[in-house]
Coordinates of C-alpha atoms in Angstrom, one line a residue:
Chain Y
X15 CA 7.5 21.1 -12.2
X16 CA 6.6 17.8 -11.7
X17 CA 9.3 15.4 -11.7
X18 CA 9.9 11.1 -12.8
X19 CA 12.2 8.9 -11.0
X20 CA 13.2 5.6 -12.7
X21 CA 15.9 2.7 -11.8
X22 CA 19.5 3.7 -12.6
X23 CA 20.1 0.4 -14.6
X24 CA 18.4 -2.8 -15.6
X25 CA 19.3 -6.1 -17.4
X26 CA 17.5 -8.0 -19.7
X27 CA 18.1 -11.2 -21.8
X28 CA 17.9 -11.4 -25.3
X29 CA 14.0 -12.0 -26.5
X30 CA 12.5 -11.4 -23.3
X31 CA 9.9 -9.0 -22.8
X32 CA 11.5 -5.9 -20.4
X33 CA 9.5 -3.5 -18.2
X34 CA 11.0 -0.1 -17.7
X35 CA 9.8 1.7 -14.7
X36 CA 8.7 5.5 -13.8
X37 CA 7.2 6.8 -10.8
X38 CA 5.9 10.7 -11.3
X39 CA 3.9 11.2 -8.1
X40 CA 3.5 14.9 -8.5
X41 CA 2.1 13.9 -12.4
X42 CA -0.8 17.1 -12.8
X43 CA -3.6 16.2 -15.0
X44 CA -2.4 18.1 -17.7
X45 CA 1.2 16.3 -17.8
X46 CA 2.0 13.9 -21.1
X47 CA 4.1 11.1 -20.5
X48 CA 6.9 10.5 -22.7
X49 CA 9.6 8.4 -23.3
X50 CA 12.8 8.5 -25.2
X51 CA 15.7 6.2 -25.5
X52 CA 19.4 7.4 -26.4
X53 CA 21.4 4.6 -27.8
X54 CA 25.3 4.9 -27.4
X55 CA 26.5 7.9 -29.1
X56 CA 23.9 9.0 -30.7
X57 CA 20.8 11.4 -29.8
X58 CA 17.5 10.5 -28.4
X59 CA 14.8 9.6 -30.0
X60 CA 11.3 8.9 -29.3
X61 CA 9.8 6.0 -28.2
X62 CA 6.2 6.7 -27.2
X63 CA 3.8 9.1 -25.2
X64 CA 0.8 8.8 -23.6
X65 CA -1.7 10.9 -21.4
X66 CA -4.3 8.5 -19.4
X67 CA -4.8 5.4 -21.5
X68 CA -2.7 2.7 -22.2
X69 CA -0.3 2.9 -25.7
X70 CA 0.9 0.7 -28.5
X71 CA 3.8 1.5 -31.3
X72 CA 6.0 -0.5 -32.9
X73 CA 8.5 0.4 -30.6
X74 CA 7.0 -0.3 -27.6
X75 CA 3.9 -0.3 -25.3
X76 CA 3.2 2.0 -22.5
X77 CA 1.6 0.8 -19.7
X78 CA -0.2 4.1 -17.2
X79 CA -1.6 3.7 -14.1
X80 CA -5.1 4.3 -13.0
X81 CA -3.8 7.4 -10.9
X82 CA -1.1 8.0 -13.4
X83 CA 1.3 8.2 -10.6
X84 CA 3.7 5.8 -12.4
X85 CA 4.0 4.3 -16.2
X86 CA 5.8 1.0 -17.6
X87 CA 7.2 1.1 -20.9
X88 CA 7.6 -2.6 -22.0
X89 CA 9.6 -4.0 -24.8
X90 CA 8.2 -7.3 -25.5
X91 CA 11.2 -9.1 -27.1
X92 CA 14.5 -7.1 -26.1
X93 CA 16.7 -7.0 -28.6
X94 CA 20.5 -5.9 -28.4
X95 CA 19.9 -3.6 -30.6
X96 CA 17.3 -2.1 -27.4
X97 CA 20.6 -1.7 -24.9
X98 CA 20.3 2.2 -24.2
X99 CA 19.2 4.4 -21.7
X100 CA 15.4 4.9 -21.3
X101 CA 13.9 8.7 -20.4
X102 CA 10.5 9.0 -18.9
X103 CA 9.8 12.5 -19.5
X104 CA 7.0 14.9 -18.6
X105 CA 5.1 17.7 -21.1
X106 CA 3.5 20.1 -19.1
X107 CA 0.6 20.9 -21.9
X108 CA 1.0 24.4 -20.7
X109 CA 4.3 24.8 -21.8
X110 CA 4.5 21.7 -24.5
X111 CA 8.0 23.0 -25.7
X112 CA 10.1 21.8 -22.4
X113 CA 10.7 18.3 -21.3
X114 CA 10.8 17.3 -18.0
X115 CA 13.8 14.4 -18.2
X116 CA 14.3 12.0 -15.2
X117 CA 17.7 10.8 -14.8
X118 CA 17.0 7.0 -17.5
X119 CA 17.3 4.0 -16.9
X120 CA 20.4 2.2 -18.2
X121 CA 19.2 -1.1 -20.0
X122 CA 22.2 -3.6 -20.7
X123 CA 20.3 -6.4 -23.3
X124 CA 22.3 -10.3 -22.8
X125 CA 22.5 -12.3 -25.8
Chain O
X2 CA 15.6 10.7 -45.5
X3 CA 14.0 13.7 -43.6
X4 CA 16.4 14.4 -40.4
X5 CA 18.4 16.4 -38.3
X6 CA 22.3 17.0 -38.9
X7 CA 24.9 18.3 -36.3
X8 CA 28.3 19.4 -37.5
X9 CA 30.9 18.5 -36.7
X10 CA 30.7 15.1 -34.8
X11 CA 33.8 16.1 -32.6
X12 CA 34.8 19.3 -31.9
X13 CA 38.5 20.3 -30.4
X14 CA 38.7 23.8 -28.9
X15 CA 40.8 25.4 -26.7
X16 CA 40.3 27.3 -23.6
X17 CA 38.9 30.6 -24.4
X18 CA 38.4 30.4 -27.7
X19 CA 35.1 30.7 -29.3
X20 CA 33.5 27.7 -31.1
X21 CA 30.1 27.6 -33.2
X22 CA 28.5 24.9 -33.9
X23 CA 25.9 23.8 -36.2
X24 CA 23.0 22.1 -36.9
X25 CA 20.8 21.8 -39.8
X26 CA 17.0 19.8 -40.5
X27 CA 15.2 19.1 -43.5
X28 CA 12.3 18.4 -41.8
X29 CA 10.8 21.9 -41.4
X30 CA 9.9 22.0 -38.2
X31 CA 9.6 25.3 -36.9
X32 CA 10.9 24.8 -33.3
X33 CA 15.0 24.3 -32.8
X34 CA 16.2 23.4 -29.3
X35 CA 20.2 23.0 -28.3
X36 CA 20.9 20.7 -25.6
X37 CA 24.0 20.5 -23.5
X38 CA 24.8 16.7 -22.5
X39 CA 27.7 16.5 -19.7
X40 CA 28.4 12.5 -19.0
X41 CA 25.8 9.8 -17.4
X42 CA 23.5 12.6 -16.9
X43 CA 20.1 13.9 -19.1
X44 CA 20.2 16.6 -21.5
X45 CA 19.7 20.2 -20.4
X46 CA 17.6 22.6 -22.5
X47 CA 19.9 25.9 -22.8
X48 CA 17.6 27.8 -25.4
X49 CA 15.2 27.3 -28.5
X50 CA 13.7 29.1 -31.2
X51 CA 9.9 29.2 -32.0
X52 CA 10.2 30.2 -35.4
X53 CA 12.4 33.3 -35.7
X54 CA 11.6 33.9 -31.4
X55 CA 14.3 33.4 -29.0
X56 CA 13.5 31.7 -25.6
X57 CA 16.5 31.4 -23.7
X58 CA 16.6 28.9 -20.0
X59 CA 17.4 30.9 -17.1
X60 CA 20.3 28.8 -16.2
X61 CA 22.2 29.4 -19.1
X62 CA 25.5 31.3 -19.1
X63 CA 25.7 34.2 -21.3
X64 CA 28.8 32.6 -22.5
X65 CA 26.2 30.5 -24.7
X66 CA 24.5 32.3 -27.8
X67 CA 22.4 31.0 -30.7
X68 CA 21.4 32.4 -34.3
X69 CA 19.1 30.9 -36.3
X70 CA 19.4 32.8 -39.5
X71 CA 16.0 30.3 -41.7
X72 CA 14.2 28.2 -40.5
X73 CA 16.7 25.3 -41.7
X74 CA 19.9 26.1 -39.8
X75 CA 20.4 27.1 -36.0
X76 CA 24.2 27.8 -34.7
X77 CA 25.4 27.3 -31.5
X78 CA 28.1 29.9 -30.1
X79 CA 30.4 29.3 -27.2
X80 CA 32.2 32.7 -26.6
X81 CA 34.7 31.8 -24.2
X82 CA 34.7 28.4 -23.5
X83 CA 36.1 26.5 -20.0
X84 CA 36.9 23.2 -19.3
X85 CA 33.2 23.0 -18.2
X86 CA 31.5 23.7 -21.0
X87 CA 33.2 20.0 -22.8
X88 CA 29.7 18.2 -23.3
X89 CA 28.0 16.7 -26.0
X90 CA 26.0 19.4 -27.7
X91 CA 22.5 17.9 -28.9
X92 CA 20.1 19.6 -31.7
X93 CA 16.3 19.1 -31.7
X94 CA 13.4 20.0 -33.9
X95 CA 9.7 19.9 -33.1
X96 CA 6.6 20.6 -35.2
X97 CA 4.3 22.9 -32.6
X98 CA 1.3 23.4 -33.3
X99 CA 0.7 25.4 -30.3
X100 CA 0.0 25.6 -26.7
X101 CA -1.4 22.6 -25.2
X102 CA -0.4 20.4 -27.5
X103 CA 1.8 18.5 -25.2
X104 CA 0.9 15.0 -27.0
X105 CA 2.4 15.8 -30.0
X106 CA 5.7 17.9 -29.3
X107 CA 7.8 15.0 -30.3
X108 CA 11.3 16.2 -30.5
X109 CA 14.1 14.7 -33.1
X110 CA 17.6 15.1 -32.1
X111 CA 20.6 15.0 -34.1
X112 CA 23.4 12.8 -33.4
X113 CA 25.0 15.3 -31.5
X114 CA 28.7 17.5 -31.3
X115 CA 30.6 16.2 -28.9
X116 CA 33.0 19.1 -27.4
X117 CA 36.8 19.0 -26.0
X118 CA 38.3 22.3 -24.5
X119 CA 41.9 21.4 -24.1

């Protein structure tokens, strides 16, 4: 399986935009790229997904690269409501039913 | 509001003694996961159902079992539990529509069970 790496933490202020980082060299051309966020205590919950083209939500944008060796997801205006950790996640479309999770990226949002 | 229930929130067990937990979605999705949580570290799939079908990880200790007896409501068992198995327990539900479908297999968790074994 193919696998993400990401930063262990980041730290934002308050309104600024934040870019989230994920490198998943071994991506195959059949891998989604997913994210989720779990605020503290609770569950995760999607954020956004994307295959070869870039992504907008109302959550968040998602930034792929042309080889699709990494992704970005960017907040544009961090709220503190956004502290949480971030998963980058591969879905094999092969087997659509298991995520690949990376270890997340701890964001800590300043007011 | 549509969504995915896990009780109870906090679960005390002791050592050895089995412990079920539940989980419950109104969003009739026809996929149910269980997740095992252990501090600062991802979730791990242990098993999901595909409608009434059973799929269990092969890294999961027989000392974990699951019913699902409708589509609605999925248990978690924990025959004998150790000091290891204390984790947050999470609950997820997907809509599948099938192999290579990978866009769309977006999972919704429930808060979760966190689990004590004293």
């Amino acid at each position: 399986d193919a696998k993400t790496t990401q930063p262990n933490s980041m730290e934002s202020n308050e309104e600024e935009p934040v870019h989230l980082p994920c490198n998943h060299s071994t991506i195959s051309g059949t891998d989604y790229i997913h994210w989720y966020r779990q605020l503290p205590s609770q569950g995760p919950e999607y954020v956004i997904h994307g295959l070869t083209s870039n992504v907008n939500n109302r959550m968040a944008s998602l930034a792929i690269a042309e080889d699709r060796k990494s992704s970005t997801l960017i907040l544009h205006r961090a709220t503190l409501r956004d502290a949480a950790v971030y998963y980058c996640i591969l879905i094999y479309a092969g087997n659509n039913r298991k995520l690949i999770w990376g270890l997340g990226t701890s964001l800590a949002v300043n007011p | 509001d549509a969504m995915v229930i896990q009780n109870p929130r906090y679960q005390v067990t002791q050592f050895g003694k089995p412990v079920t937990l539940s989980c419950s979605q109104t969003l009739n999705h026809n996929v149910m996961y269980w997740y095992q949580q252990k501090s600062s570290q991802a979730p791990k799939l242990l098993f999901h159902y595909y409608d009434k079908d059973f799929n269990n990880e092969a890294d999961t200790p027989d000392n974990f079992q699951s019913r699902r007896p409708n589509t609605s409501f999925c248990f978690l068992d924990i025959r004998s539990p150790g000091l290891g198995d204390a984790a947050m327990y999470l609950c997820a539900t997907s809509r599948d529509r099938g192999q290579g479908q990978g866009a769309k297999n977006i999972q919704y968790f429930g808060a979760g069970t966190r689990l004590s074994v004293l």
